[in-house]
CSV table of C-alpha atoms in Angstrom, one decimal:
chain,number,residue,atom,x,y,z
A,859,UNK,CA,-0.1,-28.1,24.8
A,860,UNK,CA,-3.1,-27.7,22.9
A,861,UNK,CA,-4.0,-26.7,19.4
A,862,UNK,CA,-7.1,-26.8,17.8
A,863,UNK,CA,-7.3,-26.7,13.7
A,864,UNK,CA,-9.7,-24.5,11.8
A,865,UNK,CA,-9.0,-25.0,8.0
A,866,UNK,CA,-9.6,-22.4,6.2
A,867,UNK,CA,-10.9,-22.5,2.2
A,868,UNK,CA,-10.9,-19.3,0.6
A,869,UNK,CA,-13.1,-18.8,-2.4
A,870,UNK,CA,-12.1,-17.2,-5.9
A,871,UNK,CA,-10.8,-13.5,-6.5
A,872,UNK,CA,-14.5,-12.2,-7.0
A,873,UNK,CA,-15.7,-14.3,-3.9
A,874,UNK,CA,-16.9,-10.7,-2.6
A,875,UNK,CA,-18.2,-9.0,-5.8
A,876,UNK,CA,-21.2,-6.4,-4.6
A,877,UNK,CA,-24.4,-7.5,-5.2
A,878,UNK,CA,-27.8,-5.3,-5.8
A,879,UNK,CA,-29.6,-7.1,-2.9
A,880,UNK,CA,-28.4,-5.2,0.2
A,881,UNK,CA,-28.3,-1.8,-1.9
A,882,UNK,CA,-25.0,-0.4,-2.4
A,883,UNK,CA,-24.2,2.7,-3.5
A,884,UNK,CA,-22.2,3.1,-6.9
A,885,UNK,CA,-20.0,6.2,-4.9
A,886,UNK,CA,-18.7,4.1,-2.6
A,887,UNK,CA,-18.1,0.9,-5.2
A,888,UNK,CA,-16.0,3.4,-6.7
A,889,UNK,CA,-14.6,5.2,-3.6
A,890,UNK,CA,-13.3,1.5,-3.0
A,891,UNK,CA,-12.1,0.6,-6.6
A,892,UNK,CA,-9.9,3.9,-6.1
A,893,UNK,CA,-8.6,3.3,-2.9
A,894,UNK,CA,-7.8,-0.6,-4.0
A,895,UNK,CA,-5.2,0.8,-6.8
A,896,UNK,CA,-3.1,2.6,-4.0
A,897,UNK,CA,-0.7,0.2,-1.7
A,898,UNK,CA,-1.1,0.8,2.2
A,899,UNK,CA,1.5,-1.9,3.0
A,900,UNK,CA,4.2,-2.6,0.8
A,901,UNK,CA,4.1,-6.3,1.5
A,902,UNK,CA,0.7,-6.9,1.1
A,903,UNK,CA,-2.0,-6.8,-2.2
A,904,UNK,CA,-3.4,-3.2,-2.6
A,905,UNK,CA,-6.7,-4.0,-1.3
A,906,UNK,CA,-5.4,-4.7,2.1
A,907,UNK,CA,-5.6,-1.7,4.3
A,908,UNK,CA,-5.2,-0.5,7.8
A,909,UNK,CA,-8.5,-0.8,10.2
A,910,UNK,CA,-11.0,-3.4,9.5
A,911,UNK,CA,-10.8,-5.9,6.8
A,912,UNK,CA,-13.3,-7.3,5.2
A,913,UNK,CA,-14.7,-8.9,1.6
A,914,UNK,CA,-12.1,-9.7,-1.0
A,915,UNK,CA,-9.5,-7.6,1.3
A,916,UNK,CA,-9.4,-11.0,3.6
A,917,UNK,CA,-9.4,-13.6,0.6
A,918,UNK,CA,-6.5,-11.5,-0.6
A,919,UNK,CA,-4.9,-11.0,3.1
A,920,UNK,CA,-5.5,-14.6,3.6
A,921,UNK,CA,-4.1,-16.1,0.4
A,922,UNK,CA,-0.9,-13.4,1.0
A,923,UNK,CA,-0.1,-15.3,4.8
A,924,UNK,CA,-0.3,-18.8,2.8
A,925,UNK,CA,2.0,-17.8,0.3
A,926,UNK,CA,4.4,-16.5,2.4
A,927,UNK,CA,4.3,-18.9,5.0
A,928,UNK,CA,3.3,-16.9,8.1
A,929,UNK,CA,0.0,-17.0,10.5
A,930,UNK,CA,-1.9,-14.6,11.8
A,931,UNK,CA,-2.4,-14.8,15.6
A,932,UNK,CA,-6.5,-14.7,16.1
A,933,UNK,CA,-7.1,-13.3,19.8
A,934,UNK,CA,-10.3,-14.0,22.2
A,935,UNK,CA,-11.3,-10.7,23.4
A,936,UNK,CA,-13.6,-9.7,26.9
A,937,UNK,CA,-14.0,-5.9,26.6
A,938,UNK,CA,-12.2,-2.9,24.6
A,939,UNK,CA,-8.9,-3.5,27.2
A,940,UNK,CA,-8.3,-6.6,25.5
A,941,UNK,CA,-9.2,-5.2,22.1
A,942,UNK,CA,-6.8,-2.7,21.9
A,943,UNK,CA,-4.2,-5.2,23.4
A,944,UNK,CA,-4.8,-6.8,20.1
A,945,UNK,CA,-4.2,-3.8,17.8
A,946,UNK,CA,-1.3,-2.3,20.1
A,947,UNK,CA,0.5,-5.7,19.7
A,948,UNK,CA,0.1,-6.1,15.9
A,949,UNK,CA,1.2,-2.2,15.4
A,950,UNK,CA,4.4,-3.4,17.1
A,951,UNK,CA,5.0,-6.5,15.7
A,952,UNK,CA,4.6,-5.4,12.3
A,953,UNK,CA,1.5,-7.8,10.9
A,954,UNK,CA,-2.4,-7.9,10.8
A,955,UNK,CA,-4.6,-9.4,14.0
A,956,UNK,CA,-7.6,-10.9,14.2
A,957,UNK,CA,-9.7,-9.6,17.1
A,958,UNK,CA,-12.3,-12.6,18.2
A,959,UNK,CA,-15.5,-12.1,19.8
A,960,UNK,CA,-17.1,-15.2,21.6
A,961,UNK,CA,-20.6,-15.1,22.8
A,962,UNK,CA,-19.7,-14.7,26.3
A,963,UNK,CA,-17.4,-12.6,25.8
A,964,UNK,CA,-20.2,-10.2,23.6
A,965,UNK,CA,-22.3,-10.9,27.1
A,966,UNK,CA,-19.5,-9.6,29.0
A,967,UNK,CA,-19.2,-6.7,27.4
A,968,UNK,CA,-22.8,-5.7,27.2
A,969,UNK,CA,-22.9,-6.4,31.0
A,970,UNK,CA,-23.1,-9.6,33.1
A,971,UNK,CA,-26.5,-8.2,35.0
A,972,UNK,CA,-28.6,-8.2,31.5
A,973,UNK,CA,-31.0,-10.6,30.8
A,974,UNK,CA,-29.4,-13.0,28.0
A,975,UNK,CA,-32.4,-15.4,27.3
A,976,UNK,CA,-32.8,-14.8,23.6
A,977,UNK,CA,-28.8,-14.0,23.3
A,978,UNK,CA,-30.0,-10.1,22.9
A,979,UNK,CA,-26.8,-9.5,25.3
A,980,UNK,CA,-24.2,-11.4,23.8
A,981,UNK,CA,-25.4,-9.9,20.0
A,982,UNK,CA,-25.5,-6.6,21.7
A,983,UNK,CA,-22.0,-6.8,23.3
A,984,UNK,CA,-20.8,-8.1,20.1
A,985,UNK,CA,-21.6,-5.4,18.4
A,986,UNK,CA,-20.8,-2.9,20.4
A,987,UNK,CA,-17.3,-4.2,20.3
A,988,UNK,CA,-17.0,-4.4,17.0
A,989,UNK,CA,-18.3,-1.2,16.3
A,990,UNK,CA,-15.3,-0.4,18.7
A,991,UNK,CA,-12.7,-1.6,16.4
A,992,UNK,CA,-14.1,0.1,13.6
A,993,UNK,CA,-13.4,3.4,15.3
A,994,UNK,CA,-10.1,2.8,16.1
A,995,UNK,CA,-8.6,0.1,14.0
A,996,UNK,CA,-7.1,2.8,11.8
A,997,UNK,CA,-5.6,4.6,14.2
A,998,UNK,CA,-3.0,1.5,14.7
A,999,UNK,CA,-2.3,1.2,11.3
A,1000,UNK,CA,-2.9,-2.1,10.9
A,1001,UNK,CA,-5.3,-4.3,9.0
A,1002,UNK,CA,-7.8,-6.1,11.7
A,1003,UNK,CA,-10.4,-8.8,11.1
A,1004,UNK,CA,-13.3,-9.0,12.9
A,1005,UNK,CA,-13.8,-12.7,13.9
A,1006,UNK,CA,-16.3,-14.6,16.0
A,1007,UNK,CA,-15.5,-17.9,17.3
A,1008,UNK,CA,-17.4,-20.9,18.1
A,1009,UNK,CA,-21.4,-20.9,17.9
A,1010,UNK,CA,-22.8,-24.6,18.5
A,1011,UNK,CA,-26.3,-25.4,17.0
A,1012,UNK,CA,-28.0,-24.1,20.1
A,1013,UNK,CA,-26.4,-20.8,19.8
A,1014,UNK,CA,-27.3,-19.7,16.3
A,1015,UNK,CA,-29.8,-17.2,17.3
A,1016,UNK,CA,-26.5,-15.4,18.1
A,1017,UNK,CA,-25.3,-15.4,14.5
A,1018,UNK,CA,-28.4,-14.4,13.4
A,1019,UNK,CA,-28.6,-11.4,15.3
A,1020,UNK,CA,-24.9,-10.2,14.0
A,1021,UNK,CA,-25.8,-10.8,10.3
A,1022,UNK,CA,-28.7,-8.9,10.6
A,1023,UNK,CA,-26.5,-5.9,12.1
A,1024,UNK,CA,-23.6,-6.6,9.0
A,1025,UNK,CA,-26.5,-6.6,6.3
A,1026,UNK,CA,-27.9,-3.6,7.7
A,1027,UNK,CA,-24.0,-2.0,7.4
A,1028,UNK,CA,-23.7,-3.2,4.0
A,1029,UNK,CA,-26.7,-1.3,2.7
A,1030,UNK,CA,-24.9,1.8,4.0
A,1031,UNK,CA,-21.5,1.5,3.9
A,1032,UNK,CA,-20.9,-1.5,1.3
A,1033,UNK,CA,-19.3,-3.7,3.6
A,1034,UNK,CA,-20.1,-5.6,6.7
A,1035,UNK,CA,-20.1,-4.7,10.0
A,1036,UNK,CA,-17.8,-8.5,11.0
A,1037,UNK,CA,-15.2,-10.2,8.5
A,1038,UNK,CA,-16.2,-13.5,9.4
A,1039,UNK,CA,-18.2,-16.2,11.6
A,1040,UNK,CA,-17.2,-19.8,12.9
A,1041,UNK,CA,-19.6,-22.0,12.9
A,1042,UNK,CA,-19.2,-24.8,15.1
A,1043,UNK,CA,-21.6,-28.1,14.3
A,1044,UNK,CA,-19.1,-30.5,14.7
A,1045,UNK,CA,-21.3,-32.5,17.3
A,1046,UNK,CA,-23.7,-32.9,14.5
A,1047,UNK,CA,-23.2,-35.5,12.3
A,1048,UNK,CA,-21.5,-34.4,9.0
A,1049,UNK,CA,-24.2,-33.6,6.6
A,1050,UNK,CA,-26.1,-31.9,8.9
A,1051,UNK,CA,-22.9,-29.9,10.2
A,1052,UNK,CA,-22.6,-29.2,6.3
A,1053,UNK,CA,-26.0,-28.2,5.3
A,1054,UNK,CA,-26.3,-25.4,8.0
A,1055,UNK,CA,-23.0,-24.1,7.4
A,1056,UNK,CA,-24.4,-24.1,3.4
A,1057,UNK,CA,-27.1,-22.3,4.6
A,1058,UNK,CA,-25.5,-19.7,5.9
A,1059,UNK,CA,-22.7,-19.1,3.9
A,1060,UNK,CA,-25.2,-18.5,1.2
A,1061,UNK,CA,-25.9,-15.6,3.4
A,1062,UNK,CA,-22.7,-14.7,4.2
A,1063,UNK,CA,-21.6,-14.3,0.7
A,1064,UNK,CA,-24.2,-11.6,-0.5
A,1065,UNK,CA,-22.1,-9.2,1.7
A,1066,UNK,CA,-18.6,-10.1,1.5
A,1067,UNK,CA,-18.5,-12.4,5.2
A,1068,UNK,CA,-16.1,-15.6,5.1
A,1069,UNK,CA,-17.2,-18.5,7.4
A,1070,UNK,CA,-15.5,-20.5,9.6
A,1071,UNK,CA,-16.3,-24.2,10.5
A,1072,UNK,CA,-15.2,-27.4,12.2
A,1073,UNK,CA,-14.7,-30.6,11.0
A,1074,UNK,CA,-14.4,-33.0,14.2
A,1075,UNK,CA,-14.4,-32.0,17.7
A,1076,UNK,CA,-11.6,-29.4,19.8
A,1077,UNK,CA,-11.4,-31.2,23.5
A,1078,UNK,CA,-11.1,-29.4,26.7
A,1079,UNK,CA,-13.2,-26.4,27.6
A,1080,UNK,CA,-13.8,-22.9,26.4
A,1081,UNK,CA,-16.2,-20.3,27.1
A,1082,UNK,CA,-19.0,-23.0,27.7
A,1083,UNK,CA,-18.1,-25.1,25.2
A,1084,UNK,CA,-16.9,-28.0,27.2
A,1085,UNK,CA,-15.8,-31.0,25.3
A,1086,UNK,CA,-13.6,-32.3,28.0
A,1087,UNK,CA,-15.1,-36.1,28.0
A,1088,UNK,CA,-15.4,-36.5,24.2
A,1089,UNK,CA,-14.1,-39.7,22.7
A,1090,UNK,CA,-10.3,-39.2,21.6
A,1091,UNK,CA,-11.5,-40.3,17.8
A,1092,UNK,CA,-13.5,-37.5,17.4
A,1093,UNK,CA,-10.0,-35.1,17.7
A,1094,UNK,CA,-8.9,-36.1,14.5
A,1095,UNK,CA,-10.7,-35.4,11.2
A,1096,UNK,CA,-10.6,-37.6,8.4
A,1097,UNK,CA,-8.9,-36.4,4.9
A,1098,UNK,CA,-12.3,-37.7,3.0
A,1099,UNK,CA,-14.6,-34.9,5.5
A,1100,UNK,CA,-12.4,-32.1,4.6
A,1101,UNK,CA,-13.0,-32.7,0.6
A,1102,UNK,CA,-16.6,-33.7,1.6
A,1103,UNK,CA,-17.1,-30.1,3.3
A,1104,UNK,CA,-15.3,-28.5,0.5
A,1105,UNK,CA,-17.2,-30.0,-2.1
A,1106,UNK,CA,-20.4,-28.9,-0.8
A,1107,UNK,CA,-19.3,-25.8,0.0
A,1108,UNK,CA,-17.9,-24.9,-3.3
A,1109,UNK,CA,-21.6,-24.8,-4.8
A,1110,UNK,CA,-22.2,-22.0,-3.3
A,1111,UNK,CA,-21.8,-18.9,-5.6
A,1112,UNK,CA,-18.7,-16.2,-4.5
A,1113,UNK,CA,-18.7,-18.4,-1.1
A,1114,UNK,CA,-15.4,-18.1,1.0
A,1115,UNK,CA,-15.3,-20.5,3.9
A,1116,UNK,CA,-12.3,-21.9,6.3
A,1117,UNK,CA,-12.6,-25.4,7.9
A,1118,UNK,CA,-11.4,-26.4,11.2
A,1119,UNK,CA,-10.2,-29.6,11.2
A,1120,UNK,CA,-9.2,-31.2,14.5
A,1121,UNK,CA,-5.8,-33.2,15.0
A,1122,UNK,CA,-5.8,-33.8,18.6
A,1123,UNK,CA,-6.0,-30.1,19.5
A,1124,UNK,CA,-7.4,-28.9,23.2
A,1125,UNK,CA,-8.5,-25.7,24.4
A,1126,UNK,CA,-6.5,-24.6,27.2
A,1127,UNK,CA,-2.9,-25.4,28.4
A,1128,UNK,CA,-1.6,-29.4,29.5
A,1129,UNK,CA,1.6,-31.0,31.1
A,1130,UNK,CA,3.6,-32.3,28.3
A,1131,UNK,CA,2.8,-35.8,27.1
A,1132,UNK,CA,-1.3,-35.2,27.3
A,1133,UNK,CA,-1.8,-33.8,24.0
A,1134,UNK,CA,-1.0,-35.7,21.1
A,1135,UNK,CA,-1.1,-34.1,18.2
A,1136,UNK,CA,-1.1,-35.1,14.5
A,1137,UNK,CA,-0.8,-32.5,12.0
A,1138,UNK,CA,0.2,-35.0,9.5
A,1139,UNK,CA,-3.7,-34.8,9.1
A,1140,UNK,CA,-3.4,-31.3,7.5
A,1141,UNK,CA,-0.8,-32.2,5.3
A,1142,UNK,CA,-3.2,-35.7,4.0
A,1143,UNK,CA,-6.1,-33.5,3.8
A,1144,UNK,CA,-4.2,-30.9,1.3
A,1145,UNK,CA,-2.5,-34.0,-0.3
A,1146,UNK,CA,-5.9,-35.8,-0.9
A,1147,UNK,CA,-8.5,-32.4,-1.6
A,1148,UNK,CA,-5.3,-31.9,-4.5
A,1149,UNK,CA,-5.2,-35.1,-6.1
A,1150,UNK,CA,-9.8,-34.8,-6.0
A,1151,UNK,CA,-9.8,-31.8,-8.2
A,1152,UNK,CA,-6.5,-32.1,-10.2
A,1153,UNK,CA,-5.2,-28.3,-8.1
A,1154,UNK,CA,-1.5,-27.3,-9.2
A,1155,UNK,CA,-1.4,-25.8,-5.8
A,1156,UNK,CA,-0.1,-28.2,-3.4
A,1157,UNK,CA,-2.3,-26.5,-0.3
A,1158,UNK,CA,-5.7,-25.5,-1.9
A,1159,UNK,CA,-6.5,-25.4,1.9
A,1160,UNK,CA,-6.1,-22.4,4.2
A,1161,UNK,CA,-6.1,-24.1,7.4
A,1162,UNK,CA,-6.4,-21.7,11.0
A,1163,UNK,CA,-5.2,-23.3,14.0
A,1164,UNK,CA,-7.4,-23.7,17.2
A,1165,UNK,CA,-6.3,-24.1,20.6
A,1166,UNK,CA,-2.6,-22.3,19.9
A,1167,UNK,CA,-2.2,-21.6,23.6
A,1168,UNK,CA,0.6,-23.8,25.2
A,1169,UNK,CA,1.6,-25.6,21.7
A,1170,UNK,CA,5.5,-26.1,20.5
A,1171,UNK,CA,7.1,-23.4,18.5
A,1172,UNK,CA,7.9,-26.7,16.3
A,1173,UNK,CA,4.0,-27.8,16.1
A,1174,UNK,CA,3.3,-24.1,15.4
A,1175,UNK,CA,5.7,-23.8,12.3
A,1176,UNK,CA,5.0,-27.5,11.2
A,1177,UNK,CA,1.5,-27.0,10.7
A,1178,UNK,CA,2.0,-23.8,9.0
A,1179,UNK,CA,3.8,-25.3,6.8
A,1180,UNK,CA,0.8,-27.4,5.9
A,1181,UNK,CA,-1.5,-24.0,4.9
A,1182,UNK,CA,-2.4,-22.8,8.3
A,1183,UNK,CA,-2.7,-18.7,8.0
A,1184,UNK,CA,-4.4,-18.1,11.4
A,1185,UNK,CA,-4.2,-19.9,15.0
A,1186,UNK,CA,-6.4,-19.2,18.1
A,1187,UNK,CA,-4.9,-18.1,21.0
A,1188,UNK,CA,-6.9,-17.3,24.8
A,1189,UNK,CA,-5.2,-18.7,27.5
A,1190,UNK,CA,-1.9,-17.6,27.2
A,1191,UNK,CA,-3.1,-14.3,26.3
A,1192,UNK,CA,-5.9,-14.2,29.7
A,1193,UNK,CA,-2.8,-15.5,31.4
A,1194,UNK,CA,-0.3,-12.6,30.3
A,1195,UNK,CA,-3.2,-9.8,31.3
A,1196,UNK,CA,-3.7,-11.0,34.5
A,1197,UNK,CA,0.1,-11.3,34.8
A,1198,UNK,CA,0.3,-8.0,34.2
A,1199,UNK,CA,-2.1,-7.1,36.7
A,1200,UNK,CA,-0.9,-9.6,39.6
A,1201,UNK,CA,2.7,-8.0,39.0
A,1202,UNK,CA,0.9,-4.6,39.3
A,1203,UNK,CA,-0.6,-5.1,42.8
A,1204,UNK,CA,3.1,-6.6,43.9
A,1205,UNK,CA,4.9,-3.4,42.9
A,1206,UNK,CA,2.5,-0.8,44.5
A,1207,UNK,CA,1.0,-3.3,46.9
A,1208,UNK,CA,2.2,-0.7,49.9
A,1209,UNK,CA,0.1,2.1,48.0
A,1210,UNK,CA,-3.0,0.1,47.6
A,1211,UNK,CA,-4.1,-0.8,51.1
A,1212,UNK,CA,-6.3,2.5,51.6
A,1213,UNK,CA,-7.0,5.7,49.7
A,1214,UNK,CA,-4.8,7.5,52.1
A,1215,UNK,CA,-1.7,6.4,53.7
A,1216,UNK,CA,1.9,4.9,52.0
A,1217,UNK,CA,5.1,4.4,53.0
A,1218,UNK,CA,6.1,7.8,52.0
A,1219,UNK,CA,3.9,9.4,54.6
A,1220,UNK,CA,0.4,8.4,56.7
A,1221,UNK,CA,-1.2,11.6,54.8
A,1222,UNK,CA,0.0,10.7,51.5
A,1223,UNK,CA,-2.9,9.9,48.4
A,1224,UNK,CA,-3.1,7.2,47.1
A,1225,UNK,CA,-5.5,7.8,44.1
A,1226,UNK,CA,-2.5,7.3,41.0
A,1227,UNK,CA,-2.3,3.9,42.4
A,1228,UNK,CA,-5.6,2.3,42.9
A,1229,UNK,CA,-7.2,4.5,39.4
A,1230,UNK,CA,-8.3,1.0,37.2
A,1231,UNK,CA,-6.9,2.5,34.7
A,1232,UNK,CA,-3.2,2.0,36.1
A,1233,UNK,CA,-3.8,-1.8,36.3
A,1234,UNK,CA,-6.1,-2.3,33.2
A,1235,UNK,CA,-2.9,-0.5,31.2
A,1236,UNK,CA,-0.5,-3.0,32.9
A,1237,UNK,CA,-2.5,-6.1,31.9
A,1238,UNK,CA,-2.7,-4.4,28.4
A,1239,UNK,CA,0.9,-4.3,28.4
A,1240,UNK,CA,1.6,-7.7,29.3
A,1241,UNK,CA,-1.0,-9.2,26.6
A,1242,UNK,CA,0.7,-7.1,24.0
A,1243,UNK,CA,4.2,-8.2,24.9
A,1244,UNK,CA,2.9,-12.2,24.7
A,1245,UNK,CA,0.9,-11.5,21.5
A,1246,UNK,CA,4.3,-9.8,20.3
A,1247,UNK,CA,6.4,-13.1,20.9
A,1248,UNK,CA,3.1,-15.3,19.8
A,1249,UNK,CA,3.5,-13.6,16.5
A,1250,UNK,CA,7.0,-14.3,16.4
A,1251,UNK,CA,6.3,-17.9,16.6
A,1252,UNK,CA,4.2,-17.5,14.2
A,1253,UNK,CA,6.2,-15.5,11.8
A,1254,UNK,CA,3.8,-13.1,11.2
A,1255,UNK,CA,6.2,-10.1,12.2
A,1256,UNK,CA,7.0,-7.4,9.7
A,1257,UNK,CA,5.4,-9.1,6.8
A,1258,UNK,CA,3.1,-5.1,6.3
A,1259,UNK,CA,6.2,-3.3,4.7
């Protein structure tokens, strides 16, 4: 079982008013004021709409999931097969996705044989897939958010590179190119996890990007983040960090942020009994951040779930029920693709053991069989079909119209 918390803090209603200072043009401020006033999805605010979202269409996507008490399942991707996984599962289940980029994975898909010494790969590959999803994220009908998860201290160069590419996009299209970025400096010690993240959500909010941090530590491994030996008390974050973090972060004019705090939860999947989890924490930390600044809303915290793979339907919908609106899911999903693809080989292994020659003659073709295509479309498949019943779980299915 493992689960891994981000909480996530979502700023006021003009958290992504336009500014002057990245040059936008009055025709599309008003392009997007008129398309705003007309619902795409009778369930959902009028500024949600299928493709990407981004800006105060999140907030208000975001702050529609708490208030109706569902999650929205927040996938690793490796490469545009995965991607579209994503956006084929969430037209069939009837909700939004969020499509994750990690930095290897942005490596991945720029090429494993590139020179990645400055991170010019993984930015590159990020971008590239995210430009992806912009060209075919309305085509599903869905609203997608364009994610990345975590970046350690080390890694910021990666971050940098991606804002540069979303500020460039907001001076020509009046919103950026990604939704949002986790920031992950939860080895640091808390004011120094805090100031950074300050930092850059300063940033972030001239151009309508949410952040994403963590408050104590996610255990296992993922992606090279390996926190497999940490010391158990760092899993579990402490009521007084959360309101410290929001605090801070609240000085920060039109800021919206999201805060991962841990409760025990692991990347990657464990026997039962290995993983204990206390989402009681989420439920102090809303109980405590309400009472500090006198909220009439019992869950002033969004809260996003890390490390969903392998976790109880019943740990799912509990901590839902404590203001989580997104959780993290990789290994069940890299699991279900290559499923598909090991099933794949099984069927048609006959057909597959040279390009000519099957068991329905030795002069038969076998080019239909071995095509990647055929066996990229099966893993597809298979993701989508998890994804479809992780979004059950998560009761994020039919909440568009």
């Amino acid at each position: 079982m493992k689960l891994a918390i981000a909480a996530l803090l979502v700023g006021s209603a003009a958290a992504f008013a336009p500014t002057a200072s990245f040059g936008v043009h009055n025709s599309a401020l008003n392009m997007a004021t008129e398309a705003a006033t007309e619902k795409a999805f009778a369930k959902l605010p009028a500024t949600v709409k299928p493709g990407v979202v981004t800006g105060q269409a999140l907030v208000d996507l975001l702050d529609a999931a708490k208030e109706q008490g569902y999650a929205i399942p927040g996938v690793n991707i490796v490469g545009s097969n995965s991607i579209n996984a994503c956006m084929e599962a969430a037209a069939k289940y009837g909700g939004p996705i969020m499509v994750t980029f990690s930095k290897g994975g942005g490596q991945f898909i720029a090429g494993k044989s590139l020179n990645n010494d400055a991170d010019q790969a993984s930015i590159a590959g990020t971008i590239a897939g995210a430009r992806h999803v912009h060209e075919v994220a309305k085509l599903y009908g869905v609203p997608v958010v364009l994610h990345t998860d975590h970046c350690q201290k080390a890694w910021l160069p990666w971050i940098d590179g991606l804002l540069a590419a979303s500020e460039e996009h907001y001076a020509k299209e009046g919103f950026p190119l990604f939704s949002s970025h986790m920031l992950d400096l939860s080895e640091e010690p808390l004011e120094e996890n805090i100031a950074i993240c300050k930092s850059y959500l300063e940033k972030f909010a001239k151009i309508g990007i949410l952040l994403e941090f963590e408050l104590g530590v996610t255990g296992g491994e993922e992606d090279g983040v390996d926190n497999s030996d940490v010391d158990s008390s760092r899993l579990y974050t402490q009521p007084e960090e959360v309101y410290y973090a929001y605090e801070q972060l609240s000085q920060v004019p039109n800021g919206a942020f999201t805060c991962a705090a841990s409760f025990g939860n692991v990347h990657g999947v464990y026997a039962p009994g290995n993983v204990d989890l206390q989402p009681i924490i989420l439920y102090n930390s809303q109980k405590y951040i309400q009472e500090k600044i006198g909220s009439d809303d019992d869950k002033p915290m969004k809260f996003v779930f890390h490390g969903g793979s392998g976790s109880s339907v019943e740990d799912i919908q509990y901590a839902i029920g404590a203001g989580v609106i997104k959780m993290n899911i990789d290994t069940d999903t890299q699991w279900a693709f290559w499923d598909g693809v090991r099933a794949y080989e099984a069927k048609y292994r006959d057909y597959l053991q040279g390009q000519i020659g099957n068991p329905e003659g030795a002069e038969k073709p076998n080019k239909k069989y071995y095509d990647p295509r055929m066996m990229l479309r099966a893993g597809e498949e298979t993701m989508a079909a998890r994804l479809c019943k992780a979004a059950e779980d998560l009761k994020c299915t039919n909440v568009l119209n």
